[in-house]
PDB file of C-alpha atoms in Angstrom:
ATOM      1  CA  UNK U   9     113.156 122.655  -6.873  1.00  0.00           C
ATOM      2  CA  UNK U  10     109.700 122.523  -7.585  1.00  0.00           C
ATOM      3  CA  UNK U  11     108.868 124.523 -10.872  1.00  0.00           C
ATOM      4  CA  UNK U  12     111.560 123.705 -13.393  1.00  0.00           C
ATOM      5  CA  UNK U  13     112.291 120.147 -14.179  1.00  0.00           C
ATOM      6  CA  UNK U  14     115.705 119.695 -14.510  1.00  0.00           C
ATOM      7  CA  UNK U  15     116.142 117.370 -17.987  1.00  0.00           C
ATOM      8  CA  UNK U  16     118.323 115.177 -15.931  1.00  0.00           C
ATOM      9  CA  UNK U  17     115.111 114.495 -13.641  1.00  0.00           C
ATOM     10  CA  UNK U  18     113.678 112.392 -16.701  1.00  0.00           C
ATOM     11  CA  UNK U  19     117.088 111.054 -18.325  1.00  0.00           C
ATOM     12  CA  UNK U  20     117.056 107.228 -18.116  1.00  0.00           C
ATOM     13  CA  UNK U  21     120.030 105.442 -16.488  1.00  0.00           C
ATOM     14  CA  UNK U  22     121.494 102.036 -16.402  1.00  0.00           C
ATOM     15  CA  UNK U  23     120.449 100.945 -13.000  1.00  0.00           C
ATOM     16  CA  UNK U  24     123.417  99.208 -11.131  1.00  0.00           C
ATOM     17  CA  UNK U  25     124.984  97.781  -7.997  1.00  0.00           C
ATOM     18  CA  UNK U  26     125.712 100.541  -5.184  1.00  0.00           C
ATOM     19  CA  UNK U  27     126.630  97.702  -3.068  1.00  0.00           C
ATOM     20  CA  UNK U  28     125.960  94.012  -1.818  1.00  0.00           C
ATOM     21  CA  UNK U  29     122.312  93.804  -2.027  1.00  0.00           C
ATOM     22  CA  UNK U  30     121.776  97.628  -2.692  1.00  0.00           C
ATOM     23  CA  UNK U  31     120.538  98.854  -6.631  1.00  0.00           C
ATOM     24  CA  UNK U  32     120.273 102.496  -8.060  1.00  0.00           C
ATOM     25  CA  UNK U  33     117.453 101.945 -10.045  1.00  0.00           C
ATOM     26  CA  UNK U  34     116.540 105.643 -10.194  1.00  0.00           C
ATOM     27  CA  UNK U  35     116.853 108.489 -12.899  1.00  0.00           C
ATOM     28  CA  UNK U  36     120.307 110.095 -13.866  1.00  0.00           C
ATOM     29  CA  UNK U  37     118.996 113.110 -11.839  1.00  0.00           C
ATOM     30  CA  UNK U  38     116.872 111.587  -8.956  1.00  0.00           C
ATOM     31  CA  UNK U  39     117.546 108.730  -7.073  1.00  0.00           C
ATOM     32  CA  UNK U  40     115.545 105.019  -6.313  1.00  0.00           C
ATOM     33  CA  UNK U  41     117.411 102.945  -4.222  1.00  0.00           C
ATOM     34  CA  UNK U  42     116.053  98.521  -3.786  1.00  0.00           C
ATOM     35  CA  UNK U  43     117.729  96.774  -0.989  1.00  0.00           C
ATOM     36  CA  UNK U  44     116.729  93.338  -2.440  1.00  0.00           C
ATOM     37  CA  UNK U  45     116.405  89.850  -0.059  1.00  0.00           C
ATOM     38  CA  UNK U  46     115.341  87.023  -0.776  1.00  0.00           C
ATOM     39  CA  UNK U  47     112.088  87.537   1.370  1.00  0.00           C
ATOM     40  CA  UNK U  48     111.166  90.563  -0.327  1.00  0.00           C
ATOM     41  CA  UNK U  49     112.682  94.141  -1.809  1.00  0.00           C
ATOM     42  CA  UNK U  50     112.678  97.294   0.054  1.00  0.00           C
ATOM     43  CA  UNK U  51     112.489 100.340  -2.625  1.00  0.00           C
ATOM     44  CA  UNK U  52     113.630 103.812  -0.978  1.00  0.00           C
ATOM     45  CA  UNK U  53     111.421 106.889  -3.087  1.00  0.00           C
ATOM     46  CA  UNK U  54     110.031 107.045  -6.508  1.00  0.00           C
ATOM     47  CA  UNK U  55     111.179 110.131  -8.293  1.00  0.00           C
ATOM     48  CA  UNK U  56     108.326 111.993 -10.848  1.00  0.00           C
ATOM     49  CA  UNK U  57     105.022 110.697 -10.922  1.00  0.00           C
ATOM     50  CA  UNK U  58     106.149 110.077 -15.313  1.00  0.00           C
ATOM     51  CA  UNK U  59     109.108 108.065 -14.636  1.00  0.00           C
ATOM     52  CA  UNK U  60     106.867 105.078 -12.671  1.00  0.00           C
ATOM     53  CA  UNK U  61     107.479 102.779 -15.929  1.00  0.00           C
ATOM     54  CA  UNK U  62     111.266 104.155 -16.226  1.00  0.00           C
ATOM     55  CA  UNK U  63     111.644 102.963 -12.503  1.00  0.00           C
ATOM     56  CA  UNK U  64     109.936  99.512 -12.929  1.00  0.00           C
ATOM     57  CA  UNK U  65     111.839  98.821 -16.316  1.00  0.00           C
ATOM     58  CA  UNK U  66     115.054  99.268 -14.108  1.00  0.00           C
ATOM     59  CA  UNK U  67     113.758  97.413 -11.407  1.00  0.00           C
ATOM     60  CA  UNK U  68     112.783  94.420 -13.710  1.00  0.00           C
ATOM     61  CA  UNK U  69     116.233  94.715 -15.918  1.00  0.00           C
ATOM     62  CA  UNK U  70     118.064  93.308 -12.792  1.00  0.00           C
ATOM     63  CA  UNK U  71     116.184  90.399 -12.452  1.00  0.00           C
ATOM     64  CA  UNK U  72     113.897  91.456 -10.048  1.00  0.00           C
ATOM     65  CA  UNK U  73     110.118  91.363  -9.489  1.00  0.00           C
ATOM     66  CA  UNK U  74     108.009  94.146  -9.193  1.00  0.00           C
ATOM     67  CA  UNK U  75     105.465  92.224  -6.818  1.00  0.00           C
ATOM     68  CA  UNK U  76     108.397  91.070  -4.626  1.00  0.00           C
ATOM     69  CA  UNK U  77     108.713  94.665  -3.514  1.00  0.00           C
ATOM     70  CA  UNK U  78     107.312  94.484  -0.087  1.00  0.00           C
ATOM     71  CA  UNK U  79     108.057  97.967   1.395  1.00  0.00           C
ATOM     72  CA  UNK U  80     108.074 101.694  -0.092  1.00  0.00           C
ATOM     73  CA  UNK U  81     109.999 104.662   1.995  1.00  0.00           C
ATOM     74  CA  UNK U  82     110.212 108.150   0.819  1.00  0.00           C
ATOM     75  CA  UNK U  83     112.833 110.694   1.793  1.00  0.00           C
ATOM     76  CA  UNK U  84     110.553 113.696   1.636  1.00  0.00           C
ATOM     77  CA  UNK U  85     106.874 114.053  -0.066  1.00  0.00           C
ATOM     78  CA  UNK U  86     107.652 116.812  -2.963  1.00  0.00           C
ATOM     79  CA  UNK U  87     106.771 115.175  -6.329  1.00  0.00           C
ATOM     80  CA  UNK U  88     109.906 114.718  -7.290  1.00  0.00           C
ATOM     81  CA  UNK U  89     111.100 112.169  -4.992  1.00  0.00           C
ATOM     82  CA  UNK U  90     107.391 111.177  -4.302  1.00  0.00           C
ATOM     83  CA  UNK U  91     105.321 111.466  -7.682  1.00  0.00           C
ATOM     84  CA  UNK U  92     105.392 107.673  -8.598  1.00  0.00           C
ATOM     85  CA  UNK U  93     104.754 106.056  -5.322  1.00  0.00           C
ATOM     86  CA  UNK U  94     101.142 105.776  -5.998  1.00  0.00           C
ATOM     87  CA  UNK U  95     101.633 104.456  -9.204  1.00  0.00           C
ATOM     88  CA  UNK U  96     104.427 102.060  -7.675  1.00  0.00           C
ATOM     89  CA  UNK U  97     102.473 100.452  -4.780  1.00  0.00           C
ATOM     90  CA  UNK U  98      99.577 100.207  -6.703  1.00  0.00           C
ATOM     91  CA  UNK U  99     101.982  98.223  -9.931  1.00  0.00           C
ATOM     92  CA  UNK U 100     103.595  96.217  -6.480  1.00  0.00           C
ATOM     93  CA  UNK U 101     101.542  95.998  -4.079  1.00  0.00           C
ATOM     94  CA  UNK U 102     103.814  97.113  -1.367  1.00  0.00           C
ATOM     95  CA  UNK U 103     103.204  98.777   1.990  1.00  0.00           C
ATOM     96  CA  UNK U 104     103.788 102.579   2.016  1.00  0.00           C
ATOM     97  CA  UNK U 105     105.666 104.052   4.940  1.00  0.00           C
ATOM     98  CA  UNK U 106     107.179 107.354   5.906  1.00  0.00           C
ATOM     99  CA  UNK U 107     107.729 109.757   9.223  1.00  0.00           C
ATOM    100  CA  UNK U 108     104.435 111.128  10.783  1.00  0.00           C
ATOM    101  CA  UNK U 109     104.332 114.212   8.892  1.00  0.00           C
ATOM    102  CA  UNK U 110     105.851 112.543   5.441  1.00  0.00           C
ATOM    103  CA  UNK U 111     102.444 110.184   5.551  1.00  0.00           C
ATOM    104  CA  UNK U 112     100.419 113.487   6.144  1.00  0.00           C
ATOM    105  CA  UNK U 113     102.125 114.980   2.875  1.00  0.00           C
ATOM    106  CA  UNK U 114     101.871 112.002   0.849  1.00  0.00           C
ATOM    107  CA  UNK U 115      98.464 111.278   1.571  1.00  0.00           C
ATOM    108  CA  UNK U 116      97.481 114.621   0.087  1.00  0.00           C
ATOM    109  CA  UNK U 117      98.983 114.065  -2.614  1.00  0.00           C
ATOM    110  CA  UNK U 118     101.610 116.901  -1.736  1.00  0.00           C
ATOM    111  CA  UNK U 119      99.532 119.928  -0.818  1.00  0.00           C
ATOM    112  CA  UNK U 120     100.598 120.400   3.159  1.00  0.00           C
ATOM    113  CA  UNK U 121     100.180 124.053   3.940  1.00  0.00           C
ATOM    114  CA  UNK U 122     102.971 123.213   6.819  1.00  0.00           C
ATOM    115  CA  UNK U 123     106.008 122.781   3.969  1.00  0.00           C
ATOM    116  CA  UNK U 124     107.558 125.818   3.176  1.00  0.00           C
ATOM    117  CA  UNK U 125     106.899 125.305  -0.636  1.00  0.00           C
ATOM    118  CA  UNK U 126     102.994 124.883  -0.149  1.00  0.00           C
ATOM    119  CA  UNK U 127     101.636 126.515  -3.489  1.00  0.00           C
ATOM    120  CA  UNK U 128     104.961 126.547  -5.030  1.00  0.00           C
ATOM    121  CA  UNK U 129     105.455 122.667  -5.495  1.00  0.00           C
ATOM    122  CA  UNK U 130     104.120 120.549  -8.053  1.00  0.00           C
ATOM    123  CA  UNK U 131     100.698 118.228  -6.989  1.00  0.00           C
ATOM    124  CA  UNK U 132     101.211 114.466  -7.416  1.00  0.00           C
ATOM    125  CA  UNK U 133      99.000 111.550  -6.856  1.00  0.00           C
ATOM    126  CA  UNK U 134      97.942 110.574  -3.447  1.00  0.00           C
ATOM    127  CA  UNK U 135      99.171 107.918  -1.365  1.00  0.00           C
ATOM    128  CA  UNK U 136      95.616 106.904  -0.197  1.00  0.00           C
ATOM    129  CA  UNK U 137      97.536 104.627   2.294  1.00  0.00           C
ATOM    130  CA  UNK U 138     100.841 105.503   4.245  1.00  0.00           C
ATOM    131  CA  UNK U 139     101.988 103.427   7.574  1.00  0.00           C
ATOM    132  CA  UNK U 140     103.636 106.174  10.179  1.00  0.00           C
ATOM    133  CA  UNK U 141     107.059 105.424  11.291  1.00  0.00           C
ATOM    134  CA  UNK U 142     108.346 106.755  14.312  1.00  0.00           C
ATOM    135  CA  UNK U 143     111.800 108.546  14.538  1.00  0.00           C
ATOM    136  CA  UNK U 144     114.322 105.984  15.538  1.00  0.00           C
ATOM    137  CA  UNK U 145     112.297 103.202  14.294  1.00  0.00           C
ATOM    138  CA  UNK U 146     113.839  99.880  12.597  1.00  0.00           C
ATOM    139  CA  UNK U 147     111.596  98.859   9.309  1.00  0.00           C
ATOM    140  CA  UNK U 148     112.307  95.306   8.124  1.00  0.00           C
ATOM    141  CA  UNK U 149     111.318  93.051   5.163  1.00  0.00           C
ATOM    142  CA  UNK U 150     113.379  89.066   5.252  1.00  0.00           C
ATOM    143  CA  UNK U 151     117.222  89.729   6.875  1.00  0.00           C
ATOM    144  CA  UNK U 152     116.890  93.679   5.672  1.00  0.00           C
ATOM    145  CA  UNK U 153     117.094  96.423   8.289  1.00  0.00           C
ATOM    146  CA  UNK U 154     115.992 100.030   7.813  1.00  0.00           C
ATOM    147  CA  UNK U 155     116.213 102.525  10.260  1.00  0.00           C
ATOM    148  CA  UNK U 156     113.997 106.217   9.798  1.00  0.00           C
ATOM    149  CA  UNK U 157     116.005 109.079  10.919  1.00  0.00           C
ATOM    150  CA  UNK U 158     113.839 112.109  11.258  1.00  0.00           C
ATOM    151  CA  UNK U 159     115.561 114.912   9.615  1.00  0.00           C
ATOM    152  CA  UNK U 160     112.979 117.992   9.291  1.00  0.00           C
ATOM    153  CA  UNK U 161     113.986 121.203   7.445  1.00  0.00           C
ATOM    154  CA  UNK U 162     113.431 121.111   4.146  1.00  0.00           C
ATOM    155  CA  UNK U 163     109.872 119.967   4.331  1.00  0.00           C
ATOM    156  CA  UNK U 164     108.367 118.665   7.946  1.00  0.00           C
ATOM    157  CA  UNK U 165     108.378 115.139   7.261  1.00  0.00           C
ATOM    158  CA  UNK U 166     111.956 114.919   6.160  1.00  0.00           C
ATOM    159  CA  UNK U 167     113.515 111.550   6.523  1.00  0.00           C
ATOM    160  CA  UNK U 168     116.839 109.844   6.494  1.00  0.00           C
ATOM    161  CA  UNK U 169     117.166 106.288   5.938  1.00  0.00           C
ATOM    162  CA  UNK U 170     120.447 103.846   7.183  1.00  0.00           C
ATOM    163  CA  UNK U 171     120.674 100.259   6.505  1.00  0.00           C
ATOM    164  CA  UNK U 172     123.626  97.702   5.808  1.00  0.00           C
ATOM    165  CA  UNK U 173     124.642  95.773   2.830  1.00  0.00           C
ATOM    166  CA  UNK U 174     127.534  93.278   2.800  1.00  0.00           C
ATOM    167  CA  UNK U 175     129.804  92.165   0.205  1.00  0.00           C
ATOM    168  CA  UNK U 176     130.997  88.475   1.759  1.00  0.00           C
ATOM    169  CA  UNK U 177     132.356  89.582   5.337  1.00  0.00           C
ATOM    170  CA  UNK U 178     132.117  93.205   4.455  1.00  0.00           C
ATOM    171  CA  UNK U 179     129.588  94.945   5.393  1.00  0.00           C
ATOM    172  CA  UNK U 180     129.149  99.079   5.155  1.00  0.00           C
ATOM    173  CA  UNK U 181     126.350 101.613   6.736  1.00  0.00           C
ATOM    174  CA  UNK U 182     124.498 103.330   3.552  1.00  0.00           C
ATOM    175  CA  UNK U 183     123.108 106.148   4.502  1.00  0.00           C
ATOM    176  CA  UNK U 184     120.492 107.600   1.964  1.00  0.00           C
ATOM    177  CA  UNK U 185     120.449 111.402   3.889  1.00  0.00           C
ATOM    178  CA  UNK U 186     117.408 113.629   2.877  1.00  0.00           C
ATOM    179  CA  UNK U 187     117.729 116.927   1.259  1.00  0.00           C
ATOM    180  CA  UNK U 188     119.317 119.515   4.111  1.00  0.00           C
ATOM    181  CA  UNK U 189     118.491 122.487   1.777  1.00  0.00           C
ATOM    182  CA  UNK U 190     116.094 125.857   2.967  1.00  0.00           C
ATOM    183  CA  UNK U 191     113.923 126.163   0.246  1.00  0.00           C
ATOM    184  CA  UNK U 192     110.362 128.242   0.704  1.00  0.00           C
ATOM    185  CA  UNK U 193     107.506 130.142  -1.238  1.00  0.00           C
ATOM    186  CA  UNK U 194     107.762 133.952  -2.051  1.00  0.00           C
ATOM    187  CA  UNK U 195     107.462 135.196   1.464  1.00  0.00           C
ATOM    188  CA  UNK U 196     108.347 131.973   3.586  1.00  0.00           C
ATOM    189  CA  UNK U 197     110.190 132.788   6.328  1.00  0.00           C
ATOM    190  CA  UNK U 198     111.755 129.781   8.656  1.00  0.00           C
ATOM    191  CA  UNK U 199     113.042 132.345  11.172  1.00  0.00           C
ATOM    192  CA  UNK U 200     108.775 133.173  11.995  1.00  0.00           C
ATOM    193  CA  UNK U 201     109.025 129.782  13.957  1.00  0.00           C
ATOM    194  CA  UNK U 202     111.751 128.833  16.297  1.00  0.00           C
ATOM    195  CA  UNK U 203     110.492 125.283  16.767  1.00  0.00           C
ATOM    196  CA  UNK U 204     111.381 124.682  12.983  1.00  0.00           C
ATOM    197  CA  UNK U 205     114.546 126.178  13.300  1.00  0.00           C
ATOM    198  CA  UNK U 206     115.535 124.204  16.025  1.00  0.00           C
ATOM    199  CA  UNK U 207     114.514 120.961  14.079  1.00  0.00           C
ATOM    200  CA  UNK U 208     116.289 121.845  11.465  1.00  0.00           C
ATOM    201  CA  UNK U 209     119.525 122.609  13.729  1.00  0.00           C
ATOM    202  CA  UNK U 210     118.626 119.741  14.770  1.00  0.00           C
ATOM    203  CA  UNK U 211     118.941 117.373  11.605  1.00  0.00           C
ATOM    204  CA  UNK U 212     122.069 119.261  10.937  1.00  0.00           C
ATOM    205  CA  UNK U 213     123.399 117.224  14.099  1.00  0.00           C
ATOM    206  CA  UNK U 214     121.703 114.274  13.423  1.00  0.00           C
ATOM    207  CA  UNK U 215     123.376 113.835   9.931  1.00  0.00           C
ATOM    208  CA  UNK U 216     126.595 114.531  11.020  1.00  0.00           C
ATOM    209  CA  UNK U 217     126.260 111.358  13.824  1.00  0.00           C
ATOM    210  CA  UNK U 218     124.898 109.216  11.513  1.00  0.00           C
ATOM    211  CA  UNK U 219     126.173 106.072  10.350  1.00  0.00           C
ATOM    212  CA  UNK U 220     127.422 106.210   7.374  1.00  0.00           C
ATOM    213  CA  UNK U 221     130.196 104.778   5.391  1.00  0.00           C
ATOM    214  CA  UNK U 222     128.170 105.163   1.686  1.00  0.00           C
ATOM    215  CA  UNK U 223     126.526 108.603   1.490  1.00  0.00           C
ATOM    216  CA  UNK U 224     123.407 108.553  -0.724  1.00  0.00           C
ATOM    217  CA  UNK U 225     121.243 111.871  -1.407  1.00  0.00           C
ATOM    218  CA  UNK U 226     118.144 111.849  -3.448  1.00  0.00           C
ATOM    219  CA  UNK U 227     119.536 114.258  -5.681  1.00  0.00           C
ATOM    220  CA  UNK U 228     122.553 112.487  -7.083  1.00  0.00           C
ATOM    221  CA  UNK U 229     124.574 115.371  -7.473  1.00  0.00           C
ATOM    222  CA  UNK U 230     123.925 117.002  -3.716  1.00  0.00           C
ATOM    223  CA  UNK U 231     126.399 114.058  -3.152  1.00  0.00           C
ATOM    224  CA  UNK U 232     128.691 113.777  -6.228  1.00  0.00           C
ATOM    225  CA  UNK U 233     127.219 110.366  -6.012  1.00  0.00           C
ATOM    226  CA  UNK U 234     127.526 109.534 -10.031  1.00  0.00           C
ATOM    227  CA  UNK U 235     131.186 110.928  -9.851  1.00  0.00           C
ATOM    228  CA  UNK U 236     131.947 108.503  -7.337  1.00  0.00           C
ATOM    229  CA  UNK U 237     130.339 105.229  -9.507  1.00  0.00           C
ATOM    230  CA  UNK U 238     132.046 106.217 -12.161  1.00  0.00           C
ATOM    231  CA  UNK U 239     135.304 106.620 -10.027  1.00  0.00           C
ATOM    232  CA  UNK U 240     134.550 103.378  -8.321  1.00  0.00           C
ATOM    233  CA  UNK U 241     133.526 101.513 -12.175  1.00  0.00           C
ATOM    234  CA  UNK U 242     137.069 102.714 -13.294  1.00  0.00           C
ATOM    235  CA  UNK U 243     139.243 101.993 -10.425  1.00  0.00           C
ATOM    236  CA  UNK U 244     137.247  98.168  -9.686  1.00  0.00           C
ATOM    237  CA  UNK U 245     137.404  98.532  -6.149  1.00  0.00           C
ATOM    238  CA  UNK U 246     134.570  99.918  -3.794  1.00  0.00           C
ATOM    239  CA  UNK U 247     136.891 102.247  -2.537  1.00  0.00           C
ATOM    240  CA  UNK U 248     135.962 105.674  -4.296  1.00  0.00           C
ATOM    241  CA  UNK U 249     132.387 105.037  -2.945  1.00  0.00           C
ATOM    242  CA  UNK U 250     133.431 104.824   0.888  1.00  0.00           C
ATOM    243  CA  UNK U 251     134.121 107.583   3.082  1.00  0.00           C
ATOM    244  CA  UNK U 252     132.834 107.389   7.032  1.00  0.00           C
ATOM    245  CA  UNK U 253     133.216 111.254   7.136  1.00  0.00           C
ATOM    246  CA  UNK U 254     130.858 111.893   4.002  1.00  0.00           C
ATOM    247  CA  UNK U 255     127.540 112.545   6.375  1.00  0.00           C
ATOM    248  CA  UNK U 256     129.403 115.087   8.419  1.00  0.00           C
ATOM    249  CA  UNK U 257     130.721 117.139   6.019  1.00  0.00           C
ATOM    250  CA  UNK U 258     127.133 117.053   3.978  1.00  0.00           C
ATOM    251  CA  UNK U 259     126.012 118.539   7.125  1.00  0.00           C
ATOM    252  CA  UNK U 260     128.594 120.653   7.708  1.00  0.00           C
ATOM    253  CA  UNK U 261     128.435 122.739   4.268  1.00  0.00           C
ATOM    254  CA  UNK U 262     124.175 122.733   4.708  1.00  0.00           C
ATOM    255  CA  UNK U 263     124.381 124.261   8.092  1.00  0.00           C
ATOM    256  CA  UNK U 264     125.932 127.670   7.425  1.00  0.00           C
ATOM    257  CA  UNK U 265     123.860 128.276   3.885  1.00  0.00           C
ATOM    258  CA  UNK U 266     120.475 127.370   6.441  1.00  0.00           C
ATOM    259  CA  UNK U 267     122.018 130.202   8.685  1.00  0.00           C
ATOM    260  CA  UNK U 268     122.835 132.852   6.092  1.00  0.00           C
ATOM    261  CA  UNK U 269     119.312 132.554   4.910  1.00  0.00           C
ATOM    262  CA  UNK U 270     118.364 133.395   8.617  1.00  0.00           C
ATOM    263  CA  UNK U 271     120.142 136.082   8.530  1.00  0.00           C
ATOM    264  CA  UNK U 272     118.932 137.443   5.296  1.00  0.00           C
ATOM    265  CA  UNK U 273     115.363 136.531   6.446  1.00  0.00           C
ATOM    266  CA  UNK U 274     115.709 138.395   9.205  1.00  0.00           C
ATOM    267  CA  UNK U 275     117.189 141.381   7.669  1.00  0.00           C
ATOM    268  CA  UNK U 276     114.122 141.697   5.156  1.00  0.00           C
ATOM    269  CA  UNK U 277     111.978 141.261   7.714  1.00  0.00           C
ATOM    270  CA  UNK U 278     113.435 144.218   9.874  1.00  0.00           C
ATOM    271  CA  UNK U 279     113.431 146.821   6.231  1.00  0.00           C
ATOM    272  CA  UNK U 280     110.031 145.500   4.917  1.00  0.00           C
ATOM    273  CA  UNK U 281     108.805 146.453   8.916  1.00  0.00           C
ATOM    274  CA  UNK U 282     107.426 143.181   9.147  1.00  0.00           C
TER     275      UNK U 282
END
């Protein structure tokens, strides 16, 4: 989703509690997650490189400090998740970080002739500085955990992210799962490489195992994530927001569309002779 803004992309939102020390402090349309301590905030992507002052406004309406954020993580370097991290570290002074070939992306600012929408998707400033994480890899900033789950597919450097927040004795996995959708440039094909489609088999799998008793997406509505708050607001109880199977089924409605469009790949391929 690269050409077309949607108008929700843009629309500002009341940023709120997800749970314990977890804010949405995103977009209506696009998603910003802070896990807050009191050693420092951990802010998970940055939506459109325009909505950097939308994203600090929210940020500061809770209460919280823009220089206190320590650590910034991206879900997957397209400029719509990605477009304000420059502008965010630079307003913060956190530490960037992302999977091996996330940093590679962000660091050029978006143009990565390995992600299926090279010279389809939208430019955004670089990220002249990005610290790798490795697959499996725990970040932390004060008492908060973050683990990177590599989940390639949509673009190489795909990333999941699962941490927990605690309400008193409760405390729930959040799982903020990366985009599991097959999207490529006029005559992209993922079925030309079977590493890739193994990888992305692959993060099918690894989505359905994850932890996960909140299910986050970076597009709200991949998720019915707004549906739920609003459930949750109404009802007063966390309830509506928790469901331990939510990961699996994400994955399990991705993997058969990623499968049809092998098939249909596969079938052009054989009538164009190519």
């Amino acid at each position: 989703l690269t050409h077309a803004h949607d108008a929700s992309w843009s629309q500002s939102r009341q940023p709120f509690r997800i749970y314990g020390n977890s804010w949405y402090v995103g977009t209506q349309g696009l998603s910003a997650i802070l896990v807050a301590s009191p050693q420092g905030h951990v802010l998970i992507d940055g939506t459109l490189e325009e909505n950097a002052a939308q994203i600090e406004a929210n940020i500061r309406a809770l209460g919280f400090r823009l220089r206190d954020i320590k650590l910034i993580l991206n879900s997957h370097a397209h400029s719509d998740h990605a477009g304000a991290i420059a502008q965010l570290a630079h307003d913060s002074g956190a530490t960037v970080a992302a999977s091996v070939a996330g940093a590679k992306e962000l660091r050029s600012g978006g143009d990565d002739p390995d992600d299926p929408q090279y010279g389809m998707a939208t430019r955004y400033p670089a990220v002249s500085q990005v610290k790798v994480v490795a697959d499996g890899e725990t970040e932390r900033v004060g008492q908060i955990a973050i683990v990177a789950h590599y989940t390639p597919g949509h673009t190489p450097g795909s990333t999941s992210w699962t941490w927990r927040s605690c309400e008193k004795a409760n405390c729930l996995t959040l799982a903020y799962v990366d985009s599991l959708t097959a999207l490529g440039r006029d005559g992209f094909r993922y079925s030309d490489d079977a590493a890739r489609v193994a990888s992305f088999r692959q993060s099918f799998a690894t989505v359905a195992a994850l932890p996960c008793d909140i299910l986050i997406t970076p597009h709200p509505d991949a998720s019915g994530f707004m549906q739920k708050i609003a459930a949750r607001d109404r009802s007063r109880s966390p309830a509506p927001l928790i469901d331990a199977g939510a990961c699996r089924a994400y994955a399990a409605a991705a993997r058969p569309r990623f499968e049809e469009r092998l098939v249909t790949e596969r079938q052009d391929a054989h009538a164009t002779g190519k």
